[in-house]
C-alpha atoms as one frame of an Amber mdcrd trajectory, in Angstrom:
protein
   9.264 -10.319  14.474   7.397  -7.947  12.157   4.058  -8.775  10.688   1.941
  -6.819   8.192  -1.762  -7.630   7.928  -3.647  -6.340   4.962  -7.355  -5.890
   4.585  -9.884  -4.202   2.393  -9.418  -5.868  -0.940 -12.296  -7.246  -2.943
 -14.360  -6.954  -6.100 -15.719  -3.597  -7.121 -17.302  -2.092 -10.299 -15.378
   0.348 -12.384 -15.784   3.863 -10.955 -16.215   2.498  -7.419 -14.011   2.802
  -4.352 -12.125   0.635  -1.885  -9.966   1.374   1.076  -7.101  -0.873   1.892
  -5.592  -1.076   5.413  -2.285  -2.551   6.605  -1.519  -2.878  10.249   2.078
  -3.472  11.267   3.073  -5.174  14.525   6.338  -6.220  16.121   9.740  -4.588
  16.651   9.372  -1.567  14.283  11.743   1.343  14.005   9.656   4.473  14.489
  11.007   6.521  11.578   9.858   4.405   8.686   8.204   4.494   5.314   5.030
   2.584   4.549   3.653   1.947   1.157   1.598  -0.022  -1.295   2.850  -1.939
  -4.272   0.816  -3.910  -6.732   1.401  -6.729  -9.236  -0.975  -7.448 -12.050
  -0.872 -10.611 -14.143   2.094 -10.490 -16.551   3.554  -7.400 -15.026   6.321
  -6.607 -12.511   5.519  -5.406  -9.079   5.206  -1.617  -9.091   4.984   1.116
  -6.510   1.493   2.521  -6.089   2.025   5.000  -3.278   4.315   5.497  -0.296
   4.266   7.686   2.746   7.011   8.656   5.159   6.688   9.028   8.891   6.175
  12.840   8.679   3.554  12.448   5.973   5.505  13.056   2.765   3.968  11.059
  -0.105   4.742   9.862  -3.651   2.443   8.229  -6.053   2.572   6.311  -9.353
   1.538   8.523 -12.246  -1.276   6.038 -13.025  -2.981   6.674  -9.683  -2.427
  10.372  -9.055  -5.632  12.169  -8.379  -7.520   8.896  -7.681  -5.722   7.235
  -4.804  -4.729   8.721  -1.465  -2.250   7.209   0.977  -2.352   8.029   4.648
  -1.021   6.614   7.916  -1.672   6.455  11.567   1.662   6.389  13.371   0.222
   5.505  16.710  -1.296   2.346  15.165   1.511   1.572  12.722  -1.175   1.439
  10.112  -1.210   2.656   6.544  -4.246   3.117   4.360  -4.914   3.383   0.667
  -8.088   5.060  -0.370  -8.835   4.102  -3.961 -11.414   6.055  -5.846 -12.531
   6.015  -9.498 -11.270   2.499  -9.874 -10.529   1.199 -13.344 -10.161  -2.408
 -14.584  -6.467  -1.696 -15.036  -6.103  -1.309 -11.323  -6.833  -5.018 -10.960
  -3.917  -6.486  -9.134  -2.626  -8.041  -5.962  -1.808  -5.181  -3.573   1.115
  -5.584  -1.130   1.817  -3.575   1.893   5.439  -2.615   2.489   7.320  -1.347
   5.526  10.971  -0.187   5.473  13.558   1.852   7.273  17.284   2.617   7.570
  20.121   3.629   5.328  20.618  -0.171   4.899  17.045  -0.929   4.229  15.086
  -3.306   6.518  12.187  -4.270   4.342   8.990  -6.167   5.265   6.057  -7.286
   3.138   2.460  -8.316   3.668   0.953 -11.282   1.937  -1.045  -9.215  -0.511
  -4.757  -8.571  -0.966  -6.565  -9.001  -4.294  -8.299  -6.040  -5.805 -10.460
  -6.818  -8.796 -12.214  -4.066 -10.805 -14.926  -5.177 -13.165 -16.111  -3.314
 -16.252
């Protein structure tokens, strides 16, 4: 039905940058929200950033000014540009797609981001 494929994770030194991509395919309602969540060891999954169809965004306080979320509606793809990475950003990052008053919610498998000191 709906599949989300993530890419771009990896190992980076503190202060470095990565760009995550997530391409969605399948039967997707056009007016949707795409976002990134992350889960670090011993922590709950948390919202990193989300972006609506029209481009409205919201970010976790911990990443404001460092991360930028964007999307390409024609490609059903969402990106997360991560700059000034810190070891505390180390986590599995999950792509999310949702829509509707009664939420239809889809998740990617996650991609590991590791930031070394």
